[in-house]
Coordinates of C-alpha atoms and ligand atoms in Angstrom, one line a residue:
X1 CA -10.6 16.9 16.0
X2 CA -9.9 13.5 16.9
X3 CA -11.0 10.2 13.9
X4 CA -12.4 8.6 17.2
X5 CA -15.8 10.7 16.0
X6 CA -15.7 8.5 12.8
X7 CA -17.0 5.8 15.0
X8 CA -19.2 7.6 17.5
X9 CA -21.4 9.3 14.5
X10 CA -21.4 6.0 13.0
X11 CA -22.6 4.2 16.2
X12 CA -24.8 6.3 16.8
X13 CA -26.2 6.1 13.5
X14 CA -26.4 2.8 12.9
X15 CA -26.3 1.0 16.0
X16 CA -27.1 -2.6 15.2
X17 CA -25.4 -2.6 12.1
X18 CA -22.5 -5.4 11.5
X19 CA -19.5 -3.5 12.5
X20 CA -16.6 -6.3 12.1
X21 CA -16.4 -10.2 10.9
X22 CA -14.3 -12.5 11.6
X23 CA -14.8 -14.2 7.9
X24 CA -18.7 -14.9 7.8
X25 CA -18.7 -14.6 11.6
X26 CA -20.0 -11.4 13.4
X27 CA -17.5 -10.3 15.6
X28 CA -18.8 -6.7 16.5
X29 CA -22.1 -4.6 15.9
X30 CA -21.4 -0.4 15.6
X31 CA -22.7 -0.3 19.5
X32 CA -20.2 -3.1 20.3
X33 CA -17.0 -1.8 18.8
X34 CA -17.8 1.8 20.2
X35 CA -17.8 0.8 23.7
X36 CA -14.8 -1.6 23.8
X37 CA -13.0 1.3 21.7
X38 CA -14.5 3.5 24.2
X39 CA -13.3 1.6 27.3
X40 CA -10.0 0.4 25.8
X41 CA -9.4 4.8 25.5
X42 CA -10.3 4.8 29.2
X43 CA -7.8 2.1 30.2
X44 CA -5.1 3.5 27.9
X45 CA -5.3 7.1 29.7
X46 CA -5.3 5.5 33.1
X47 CA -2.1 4.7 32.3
X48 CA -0.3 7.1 30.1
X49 CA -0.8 10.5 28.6
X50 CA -1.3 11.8 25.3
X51 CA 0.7 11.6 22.8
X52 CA 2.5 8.3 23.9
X53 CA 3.0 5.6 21.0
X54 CA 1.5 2.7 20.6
X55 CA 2.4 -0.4 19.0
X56 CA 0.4 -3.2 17.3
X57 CA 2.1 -6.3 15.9
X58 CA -0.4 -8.5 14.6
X59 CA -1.5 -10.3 11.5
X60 CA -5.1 -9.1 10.5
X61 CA -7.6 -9.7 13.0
X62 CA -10.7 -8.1 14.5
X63 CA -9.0 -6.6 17.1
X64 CA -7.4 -4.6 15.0
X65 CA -9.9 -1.7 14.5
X66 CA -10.6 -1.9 18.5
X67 CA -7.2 -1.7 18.9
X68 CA -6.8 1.5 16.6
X69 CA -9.6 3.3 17.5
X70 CA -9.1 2.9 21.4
X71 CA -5.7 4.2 20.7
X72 CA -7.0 7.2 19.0
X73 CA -9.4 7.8 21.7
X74 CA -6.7 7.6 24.4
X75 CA -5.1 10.6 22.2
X76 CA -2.1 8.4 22.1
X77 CA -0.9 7.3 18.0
X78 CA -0.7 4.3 16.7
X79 CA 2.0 2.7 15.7
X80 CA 1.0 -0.4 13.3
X81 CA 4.0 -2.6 11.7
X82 CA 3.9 -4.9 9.2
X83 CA 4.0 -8.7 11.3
X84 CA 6.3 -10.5 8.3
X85 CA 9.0 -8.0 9.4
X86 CA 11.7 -9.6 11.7
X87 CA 11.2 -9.4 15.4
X88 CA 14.1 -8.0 15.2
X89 CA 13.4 -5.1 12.9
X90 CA 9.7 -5.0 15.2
X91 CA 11.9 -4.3 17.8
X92 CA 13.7 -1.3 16.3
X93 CA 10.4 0.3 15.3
X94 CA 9.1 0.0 18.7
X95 CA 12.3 1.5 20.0
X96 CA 12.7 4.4 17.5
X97 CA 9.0 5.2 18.2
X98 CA 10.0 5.2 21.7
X99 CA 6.7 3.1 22.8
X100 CA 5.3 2.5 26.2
X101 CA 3.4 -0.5 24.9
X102 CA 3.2 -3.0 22.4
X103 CA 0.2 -4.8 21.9
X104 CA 0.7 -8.2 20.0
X105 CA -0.8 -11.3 18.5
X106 CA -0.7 -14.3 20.2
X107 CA 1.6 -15.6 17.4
X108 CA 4.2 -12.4 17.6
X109 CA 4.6 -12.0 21.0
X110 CA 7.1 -14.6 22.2
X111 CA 9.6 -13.6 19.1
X112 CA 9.0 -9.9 20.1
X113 CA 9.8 -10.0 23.6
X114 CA 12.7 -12.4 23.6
X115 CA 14.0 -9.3 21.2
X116 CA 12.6 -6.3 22.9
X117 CA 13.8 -7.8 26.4
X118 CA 12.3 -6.0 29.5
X119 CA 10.4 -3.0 28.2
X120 CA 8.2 -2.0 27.1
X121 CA 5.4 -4.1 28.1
X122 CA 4.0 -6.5 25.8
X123 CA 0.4 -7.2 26.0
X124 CA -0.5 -10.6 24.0
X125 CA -4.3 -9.6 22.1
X126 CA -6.8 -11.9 23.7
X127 CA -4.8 -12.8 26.7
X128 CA -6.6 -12.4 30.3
X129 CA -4.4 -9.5 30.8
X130 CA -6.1 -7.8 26.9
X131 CA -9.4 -8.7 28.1
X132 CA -9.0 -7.1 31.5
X133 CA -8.8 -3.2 29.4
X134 CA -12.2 -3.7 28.5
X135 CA -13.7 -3.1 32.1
X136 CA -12.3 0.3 32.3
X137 CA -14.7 3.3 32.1
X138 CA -14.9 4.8 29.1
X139 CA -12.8 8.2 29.2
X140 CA -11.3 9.7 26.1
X141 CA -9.2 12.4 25.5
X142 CA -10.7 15.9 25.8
X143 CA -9.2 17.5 22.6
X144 CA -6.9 16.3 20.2
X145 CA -5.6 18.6 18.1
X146 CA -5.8 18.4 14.2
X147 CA -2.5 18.6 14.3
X148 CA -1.7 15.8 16.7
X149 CA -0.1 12.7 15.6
X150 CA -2.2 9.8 15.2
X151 CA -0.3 6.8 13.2
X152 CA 3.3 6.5 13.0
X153 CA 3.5 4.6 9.8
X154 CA 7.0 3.2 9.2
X155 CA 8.0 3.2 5.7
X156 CA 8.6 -0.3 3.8
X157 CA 12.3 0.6 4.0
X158 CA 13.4 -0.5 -0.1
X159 CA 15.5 2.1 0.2
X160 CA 17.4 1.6 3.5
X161 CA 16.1 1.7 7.1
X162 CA 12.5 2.6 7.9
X163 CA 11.6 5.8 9.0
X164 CA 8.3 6.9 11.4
X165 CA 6.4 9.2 9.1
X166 CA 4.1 11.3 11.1
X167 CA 0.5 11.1 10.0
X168 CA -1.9 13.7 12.4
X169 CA -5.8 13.4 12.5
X170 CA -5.7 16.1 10.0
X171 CA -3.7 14.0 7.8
X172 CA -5.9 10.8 8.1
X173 CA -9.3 12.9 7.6
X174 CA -8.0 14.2 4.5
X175 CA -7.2 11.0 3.6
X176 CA -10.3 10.1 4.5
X177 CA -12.4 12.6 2.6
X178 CA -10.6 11.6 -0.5
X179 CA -11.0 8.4 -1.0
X180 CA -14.9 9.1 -0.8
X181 CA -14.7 12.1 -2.8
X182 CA -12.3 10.5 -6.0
X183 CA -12.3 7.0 -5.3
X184 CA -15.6 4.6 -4.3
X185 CA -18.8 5.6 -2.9
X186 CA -19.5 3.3 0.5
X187 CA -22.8 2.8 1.5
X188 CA -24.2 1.6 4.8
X189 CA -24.2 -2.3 4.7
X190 CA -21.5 -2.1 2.2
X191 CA -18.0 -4.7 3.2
X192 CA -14.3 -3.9 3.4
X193 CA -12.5 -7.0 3.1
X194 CA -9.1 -6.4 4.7
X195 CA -7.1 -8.9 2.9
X196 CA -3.9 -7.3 2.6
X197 CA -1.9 -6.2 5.5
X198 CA -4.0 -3.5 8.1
X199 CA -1.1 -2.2 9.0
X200 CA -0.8 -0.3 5.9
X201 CA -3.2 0.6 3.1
X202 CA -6.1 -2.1 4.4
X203 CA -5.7 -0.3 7.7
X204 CA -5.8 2.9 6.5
X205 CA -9.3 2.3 4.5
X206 CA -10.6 0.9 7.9
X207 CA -11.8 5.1 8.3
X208 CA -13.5 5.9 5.1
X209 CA -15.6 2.4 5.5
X210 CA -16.5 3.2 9.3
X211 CA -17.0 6.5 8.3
X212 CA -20.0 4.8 6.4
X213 CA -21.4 2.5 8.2
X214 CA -19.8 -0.3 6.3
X215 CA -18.9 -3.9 7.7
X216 CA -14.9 -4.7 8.2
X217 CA -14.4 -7.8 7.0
X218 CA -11.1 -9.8 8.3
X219 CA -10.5 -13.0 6.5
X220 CA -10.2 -15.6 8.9
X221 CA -6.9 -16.6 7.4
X222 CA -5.5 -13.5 8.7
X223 CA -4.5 -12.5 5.3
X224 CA -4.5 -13.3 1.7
X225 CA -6.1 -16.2 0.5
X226 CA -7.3 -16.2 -3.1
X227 CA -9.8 -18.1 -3.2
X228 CA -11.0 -17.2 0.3
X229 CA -11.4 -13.9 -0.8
X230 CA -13.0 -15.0 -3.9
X231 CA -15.4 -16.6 -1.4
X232 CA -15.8 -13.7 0.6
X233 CA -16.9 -11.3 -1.9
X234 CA -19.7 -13.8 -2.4
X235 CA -20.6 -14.2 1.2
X236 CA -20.7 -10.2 2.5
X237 CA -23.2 -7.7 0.1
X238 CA -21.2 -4.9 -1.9
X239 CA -17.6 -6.0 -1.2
X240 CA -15.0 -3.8 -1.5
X241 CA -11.3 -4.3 -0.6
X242 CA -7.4 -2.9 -1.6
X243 CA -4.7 -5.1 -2.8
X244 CA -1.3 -4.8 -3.8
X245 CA -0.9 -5.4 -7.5
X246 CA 0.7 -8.9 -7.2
X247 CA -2.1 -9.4 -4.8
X248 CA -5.4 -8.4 -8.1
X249 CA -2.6 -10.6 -10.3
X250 CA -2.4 -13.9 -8.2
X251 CA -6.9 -13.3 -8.1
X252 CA -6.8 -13.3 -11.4
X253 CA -4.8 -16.4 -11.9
X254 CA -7.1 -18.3 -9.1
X255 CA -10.4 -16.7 -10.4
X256 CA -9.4 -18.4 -14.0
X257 CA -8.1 -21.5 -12.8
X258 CA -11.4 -22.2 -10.4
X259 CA -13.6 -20.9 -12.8
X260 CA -15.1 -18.9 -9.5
X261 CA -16.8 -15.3 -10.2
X262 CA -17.4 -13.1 -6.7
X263 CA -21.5 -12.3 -6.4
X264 CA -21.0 -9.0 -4.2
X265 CA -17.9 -8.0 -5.5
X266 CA -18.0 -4.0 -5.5
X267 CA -14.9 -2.4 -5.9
X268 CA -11.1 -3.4 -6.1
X269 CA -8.4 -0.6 -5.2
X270 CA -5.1 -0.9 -6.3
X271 CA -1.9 1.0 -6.1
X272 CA 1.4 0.8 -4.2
X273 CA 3.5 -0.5 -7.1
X274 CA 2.9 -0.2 -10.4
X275 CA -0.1 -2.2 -12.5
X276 CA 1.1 -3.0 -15.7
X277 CA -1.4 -2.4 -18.6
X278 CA -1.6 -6.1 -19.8
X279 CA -2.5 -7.4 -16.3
X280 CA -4.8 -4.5 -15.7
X281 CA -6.5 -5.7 -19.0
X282 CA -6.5 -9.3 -18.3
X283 CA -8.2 -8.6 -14.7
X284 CA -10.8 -6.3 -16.2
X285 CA -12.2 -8.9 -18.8
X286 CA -12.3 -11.7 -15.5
X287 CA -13.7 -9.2 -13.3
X288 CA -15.5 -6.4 -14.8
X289 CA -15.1 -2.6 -14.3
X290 CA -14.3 -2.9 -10.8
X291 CA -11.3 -1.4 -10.9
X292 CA -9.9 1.9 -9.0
X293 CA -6.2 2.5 -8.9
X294 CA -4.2 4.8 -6.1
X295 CA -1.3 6.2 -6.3
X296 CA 0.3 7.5 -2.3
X297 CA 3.0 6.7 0.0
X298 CA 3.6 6.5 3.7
X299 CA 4.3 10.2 3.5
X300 CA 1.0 11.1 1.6
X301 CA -1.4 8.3 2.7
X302 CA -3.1 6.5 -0.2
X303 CA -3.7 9.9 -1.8
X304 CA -1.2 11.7 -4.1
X305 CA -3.5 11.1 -7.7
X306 CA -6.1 8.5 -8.7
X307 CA -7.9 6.6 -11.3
X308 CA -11.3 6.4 -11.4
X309 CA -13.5 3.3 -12.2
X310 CA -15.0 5.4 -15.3
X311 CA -11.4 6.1 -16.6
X312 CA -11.0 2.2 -16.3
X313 CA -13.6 1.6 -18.9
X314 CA -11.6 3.8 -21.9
X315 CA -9.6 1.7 -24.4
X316 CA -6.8 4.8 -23.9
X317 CA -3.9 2.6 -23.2
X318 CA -2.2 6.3 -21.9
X319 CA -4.6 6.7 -19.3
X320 CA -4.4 2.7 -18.3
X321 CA -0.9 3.5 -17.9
X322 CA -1.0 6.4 -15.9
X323 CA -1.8 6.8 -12.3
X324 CA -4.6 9.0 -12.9
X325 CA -4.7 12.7 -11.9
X326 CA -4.3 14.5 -8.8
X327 CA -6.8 13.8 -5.4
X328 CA -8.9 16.4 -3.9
X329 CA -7.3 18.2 -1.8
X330 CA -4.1 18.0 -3.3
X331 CA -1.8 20.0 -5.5
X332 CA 0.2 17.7 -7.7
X333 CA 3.5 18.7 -9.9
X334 CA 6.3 17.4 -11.5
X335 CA 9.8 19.2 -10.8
X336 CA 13.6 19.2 -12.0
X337 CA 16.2 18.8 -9.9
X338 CA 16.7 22.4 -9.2
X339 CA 12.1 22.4 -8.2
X340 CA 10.9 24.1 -10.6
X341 CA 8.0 23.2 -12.6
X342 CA 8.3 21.1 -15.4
X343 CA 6.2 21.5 -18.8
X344 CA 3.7 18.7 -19.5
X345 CA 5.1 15.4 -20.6
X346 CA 8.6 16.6 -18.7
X347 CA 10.1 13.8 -17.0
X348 CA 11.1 14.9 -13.2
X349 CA 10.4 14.2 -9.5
X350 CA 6.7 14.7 -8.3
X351 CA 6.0 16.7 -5.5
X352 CA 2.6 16.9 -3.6
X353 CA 1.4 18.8 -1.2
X354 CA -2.1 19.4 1.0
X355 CA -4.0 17.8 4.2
X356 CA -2.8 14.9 3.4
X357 CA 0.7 15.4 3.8
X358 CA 2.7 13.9 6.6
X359 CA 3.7 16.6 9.4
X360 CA 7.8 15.2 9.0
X361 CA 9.2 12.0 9.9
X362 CA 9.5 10.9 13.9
X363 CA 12.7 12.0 15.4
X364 CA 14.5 12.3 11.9
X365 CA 14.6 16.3 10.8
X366 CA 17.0 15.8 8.8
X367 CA 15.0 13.3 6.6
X368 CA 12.6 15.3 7.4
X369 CA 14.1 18.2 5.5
X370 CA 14.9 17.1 2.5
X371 CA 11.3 15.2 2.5
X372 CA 9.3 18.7 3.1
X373 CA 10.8 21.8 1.3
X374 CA 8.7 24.6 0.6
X375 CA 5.5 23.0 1.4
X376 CA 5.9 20.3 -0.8
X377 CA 6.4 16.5 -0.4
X378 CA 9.3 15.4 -2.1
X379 CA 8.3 12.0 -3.0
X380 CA 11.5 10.1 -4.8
X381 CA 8.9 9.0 -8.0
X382 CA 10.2 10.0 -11.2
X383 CA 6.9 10.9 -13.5
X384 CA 5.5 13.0 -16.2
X385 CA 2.2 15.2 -16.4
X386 CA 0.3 15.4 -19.6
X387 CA -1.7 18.2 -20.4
X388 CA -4.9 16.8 -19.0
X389 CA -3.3 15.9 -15.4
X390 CA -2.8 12.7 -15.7
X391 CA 0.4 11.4 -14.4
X392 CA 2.3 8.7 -15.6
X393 CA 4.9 7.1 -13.0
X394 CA 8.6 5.8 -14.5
X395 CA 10.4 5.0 -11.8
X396 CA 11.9 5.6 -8.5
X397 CA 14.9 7.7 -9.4
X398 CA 17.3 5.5 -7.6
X399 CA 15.9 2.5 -10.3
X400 CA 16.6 4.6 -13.5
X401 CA 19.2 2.9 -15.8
X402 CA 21.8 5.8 -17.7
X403 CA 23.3 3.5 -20.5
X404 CA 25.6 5.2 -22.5
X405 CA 24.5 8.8 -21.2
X406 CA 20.4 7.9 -22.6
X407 CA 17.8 7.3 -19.4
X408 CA 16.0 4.1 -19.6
X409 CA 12.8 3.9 -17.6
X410 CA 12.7 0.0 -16.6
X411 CA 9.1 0.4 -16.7
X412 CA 8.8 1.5 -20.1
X413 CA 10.6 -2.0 -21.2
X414 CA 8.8 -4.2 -18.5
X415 CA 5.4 -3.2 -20.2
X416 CA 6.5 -4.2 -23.5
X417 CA 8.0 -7.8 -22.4
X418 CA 5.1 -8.3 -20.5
X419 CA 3.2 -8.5 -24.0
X420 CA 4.4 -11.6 -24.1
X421 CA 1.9 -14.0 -23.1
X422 CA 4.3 -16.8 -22.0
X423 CA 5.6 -13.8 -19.3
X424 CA 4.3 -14.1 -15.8
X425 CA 6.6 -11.5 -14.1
X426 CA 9.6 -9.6 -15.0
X427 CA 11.7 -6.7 -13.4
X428 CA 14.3 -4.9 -15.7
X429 CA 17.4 -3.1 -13.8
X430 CA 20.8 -1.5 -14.5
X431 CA 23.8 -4.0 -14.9
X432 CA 27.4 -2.3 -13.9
X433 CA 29.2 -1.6 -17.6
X434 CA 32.9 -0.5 -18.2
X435 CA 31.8 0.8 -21.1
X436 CA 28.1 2.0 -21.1
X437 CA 27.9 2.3 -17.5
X438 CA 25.0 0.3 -16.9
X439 CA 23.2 -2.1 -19.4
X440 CA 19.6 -3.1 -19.6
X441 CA 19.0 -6.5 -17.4
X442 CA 15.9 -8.3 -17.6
X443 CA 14.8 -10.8 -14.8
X444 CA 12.0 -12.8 -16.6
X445 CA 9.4 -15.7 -14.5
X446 CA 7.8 -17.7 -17.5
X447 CA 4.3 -18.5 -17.0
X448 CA 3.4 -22.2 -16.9
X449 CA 2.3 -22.2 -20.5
X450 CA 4.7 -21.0 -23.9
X451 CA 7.7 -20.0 -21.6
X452 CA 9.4 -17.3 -24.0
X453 CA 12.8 -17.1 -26.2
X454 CA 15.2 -15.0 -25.8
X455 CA 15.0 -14.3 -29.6
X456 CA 11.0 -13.8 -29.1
X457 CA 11.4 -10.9 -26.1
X458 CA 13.6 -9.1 -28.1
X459 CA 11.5 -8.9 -31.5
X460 CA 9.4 -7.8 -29.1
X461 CA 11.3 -5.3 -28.1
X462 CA 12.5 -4.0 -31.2
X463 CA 8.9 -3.5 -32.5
X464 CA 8.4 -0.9 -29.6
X465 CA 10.8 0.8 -28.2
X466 CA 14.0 2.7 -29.1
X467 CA 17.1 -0.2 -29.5
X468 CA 19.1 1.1 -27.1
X469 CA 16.6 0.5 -23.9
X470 CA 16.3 -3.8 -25.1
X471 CA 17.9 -5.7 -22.1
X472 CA 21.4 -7.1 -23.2
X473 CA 21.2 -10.0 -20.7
X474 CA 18.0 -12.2 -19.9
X475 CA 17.9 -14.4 -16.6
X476 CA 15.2 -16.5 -16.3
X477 CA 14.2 -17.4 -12.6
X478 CA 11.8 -19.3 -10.5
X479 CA 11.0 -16.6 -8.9
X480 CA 11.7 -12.3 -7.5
X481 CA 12.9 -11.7 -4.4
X482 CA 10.1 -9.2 -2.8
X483 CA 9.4 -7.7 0.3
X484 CA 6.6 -8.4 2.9
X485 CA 4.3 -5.8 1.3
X486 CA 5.0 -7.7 -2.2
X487 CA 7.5 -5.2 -3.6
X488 CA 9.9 -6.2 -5.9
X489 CA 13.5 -5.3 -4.7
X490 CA 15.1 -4.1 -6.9
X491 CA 18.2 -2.9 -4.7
X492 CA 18.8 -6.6 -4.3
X493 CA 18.8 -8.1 -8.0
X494 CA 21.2 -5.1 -8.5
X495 CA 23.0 -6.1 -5.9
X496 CA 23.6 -9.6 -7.1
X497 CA 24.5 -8.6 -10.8
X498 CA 26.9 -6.4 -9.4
X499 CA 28.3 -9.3 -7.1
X500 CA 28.2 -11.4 -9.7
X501 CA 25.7 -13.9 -8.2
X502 CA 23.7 -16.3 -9.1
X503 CA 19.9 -16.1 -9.1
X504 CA 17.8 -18.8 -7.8
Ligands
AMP601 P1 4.8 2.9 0.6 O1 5.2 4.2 1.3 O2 5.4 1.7 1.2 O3 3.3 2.8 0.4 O4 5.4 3.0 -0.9 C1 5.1 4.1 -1.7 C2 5.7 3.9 -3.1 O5 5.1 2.9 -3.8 C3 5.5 5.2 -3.9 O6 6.4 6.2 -3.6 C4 5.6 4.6 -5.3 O7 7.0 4.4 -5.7 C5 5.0 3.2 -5.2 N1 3.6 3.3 -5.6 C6 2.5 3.6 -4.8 N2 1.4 3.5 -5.6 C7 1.7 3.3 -6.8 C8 1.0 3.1 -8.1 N3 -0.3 3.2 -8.1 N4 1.8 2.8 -9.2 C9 3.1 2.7 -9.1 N5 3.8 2.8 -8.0 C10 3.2 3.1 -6.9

């Protein structure tokens, strides 16, 4: 079983259909993209043979989803990483994946071969020598097992270098299968805006919309644009897209400020950091119940649990709060540290396991091994289970605070400053303490309007949550350092309090 098919039934289905946009532009009917796809397989296994990686460095474009499903077809696995990365740290992917190719974007390239030097070869998308694939007969691979990988992904690396986790076809149907089954209905005609990064969760939702007959919409930015989006989601019928938290905060912000209310806009997925309630609240009343929330990771592709748009529309702050409850195809629990099941509303690690869970880490069994035990995905995120299944994420375990011997969830006291109205962001970690150990620290952005006291965040405080989690210290900043993916890192504010630096 090879995801390749995902495109074949669909071309054959729905031939003339809009397959992929370059912003309101038609780049690609489902005929179209098959055949490149088709001959860009061909070309691929001219040259090497299956199971070879695959790398593509590029900002979003349209080439993208030729790109991937050519790959697939070749039998070879795709190796997508992120383009604000480093060519540096591109290099060290494409090296650890051991890749006989790299394809890049015209912008990329130069950086990425001065680093890579000779090999492998770099082929610049668009260039004479890109074009030139698409001659080649079409010729894909026979079989591809289920159990074949098809997408390296590399892991955002918060927590130290990236690894290659391992996703097969199996993996990537499953995936697949479940976001139709818990998450969105697509429809023929419907749009997948790919404003954030296709080299991650945009990338991965490329399947379940071709799977449907739905158009791929790439920005023409190459990325995300508020109010480009905004525009978009007018300009294609039943638009549907994933973002990043920060991402659905900063629409928000531009959707109030221009006054501007998307026509076609069908569905917004979120997940891959936490959604605090107040923003999730604010962001409903500006955009309706459009709302659908995932909760995955690079190990577990977009699917470890959901929340539905229907669980959304409930004033039960709990449930806003939580993650939702476990996908199909999965088997979701919380565990202690010795794995055994925890009681409902336990605090512990959660585990997953199912289709959907990666086949190891490239090269690495020893991550590997203390990833997978037993069957299960070990996944590093502290949470509880109530009784109904829903499960409510705290924190990383590396991010919990132990002041004076008493956990503190950083979470838990984030939610309560962000009450404040005159907070725009905040991140709460451990300071070093001779004599609790660690301390509550609270990094605090003010918005642009009734920037908060001191005094005022922890009355605040006091009103909701036990005395001992309040933060001792406030530092107000401009702004948090965050990765390319728009993760706050955490590691590095700790860092700096433990140095002693200052904050800009
Ligand atoms: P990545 O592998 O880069 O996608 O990062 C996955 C991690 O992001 C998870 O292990 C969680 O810590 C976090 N994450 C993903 N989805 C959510 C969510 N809906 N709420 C809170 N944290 C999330």
């Amino acid at each position: 079983m090879n995801v390749f098919a995902l495109l074949a039934n669909t071309a054959r289905r729905h031939p003339e259909q809009g397959a992929v946009y370059r912003g309101t532009e038609l780049a690609l009917r489902y005929r179209e993209l098959r055949t490149r796809a088709g001959a860009l397989a061909g070309a691929l296994r001219a040259r090497w043979p299956a199971g070879e990686r695959i790398v593509v460095a590029s900002e979003n474009c349209v080439e993208y989803v030729e790109l991937l499903f050519g790959i697939w077809g070749a039998g070879a696995v795709a190796v997508p990483v992120n383009f604000k990365l480093h060519a540096k740290e591109m290099a060290q992917i494409v090296e650890d994946a051991g890749a006989c190719c790299v394809f890049a974007s015209p912008t990329l390239a130069p950086a990425l071969e001065a680093a890579l030097g000779a090999a492998p070869a770099v082929i610049v998308i668009g260039s004479r020598a890109y074009d030139e694939l698409f001659a080649a007969a079409e010729e894909l691979a026979p079989a591809t097992a289920p159990e074949a990988p098809a997408w390296l992904f590399y892991t955002s690396g918060t927590t130290g270098r990236s690894k290659g986790a391992m996703l097969t076809h199996r993996n990537l149907m499953a995936a697949t299968l479940a976001h139709l089954a818990d998450v969105e209905p697509i429809e023929p005609g419907h749009s997948q805006v790919h404003a954030a990064p296709m080299s991650h969760g945009s990338g991965l939702y490329i399947l379940p919309s071709i799977s449907r007959g739905a158009r791929q919409v790439v920005p023409a930015s190459g990325g995300f644009d508020p109010a480009e989006f905004l525009a978009l989601c007018s300009a294609h019928p039943g638009c549907g897209a994933f973002l990043a938290p920060t991402m659905v905060q900063r629409l928000r912000v531009e959707a109030e400020r221009s006054g501007t209310r998307p026509t076609q806009l069908r569905s917004i997925v979120y997940g891959g950091g936490p959604m605090y309630v107040e923003e999730l609240k604010r962001s409903l009343r500006v955009f309706g119940p459009v709302f659908a929330q995932i909760y995955g990771q690079g190990e577990s592709p977009m699917t470890i649990t959901s929340l539905g748009r229907h669980e959304h529309e409930q004033a039960d702050e709990a449930v806003l709060a939580s993650v939702g409850t476990a996908r199909t195809g999965c088997e979701v629990a919380v565990v202690d540290a010795d794995g055994r099941m925890l009681e409902p509303e336990e605090i512990g690690e959660v585990v997953v396991r199912g289709d959907v869970v990666m086949a190891g880490y490239w090269n690495n069994p020893q991550a590997t091994a203390e990833a997978l035990r037993d069957g299960w995905l070990f996944t590093g995120d502290m949470g509880a289970m109530d009784a109904r299944g829903f499960l409510t994420l705290r924190d990383r375990s590396k991010d919990l605070i132990i002041s004076g011997g008493s956990n503190i969830y950083p979470r838990e006291v984030e939610e309560v400053l962000l009450r404040h109205p005159g907070v725009h962001e905040v991140c709460v970690v451990g300071q070093p303490d001779e004599q609790w150990g660690e301390t509550v620290a609270a990094f605090v952005v003010a918005a642009a309007q009734n920037p908060p006291t001191e005094d005022e965040l922890d009355r605040l405080c006091i009103e909701s949550i036990a005395r001992f989690k309040r933060p001792k210290a406030y530092r107000f900043v401009e702004s948090l350092p965050k990765n390319s993916y728009g993760k706050v890192l955490k590691r590095e504010l700790r860092e700096r309090l433990a140095a002693g630096r200052d904050l800009p």
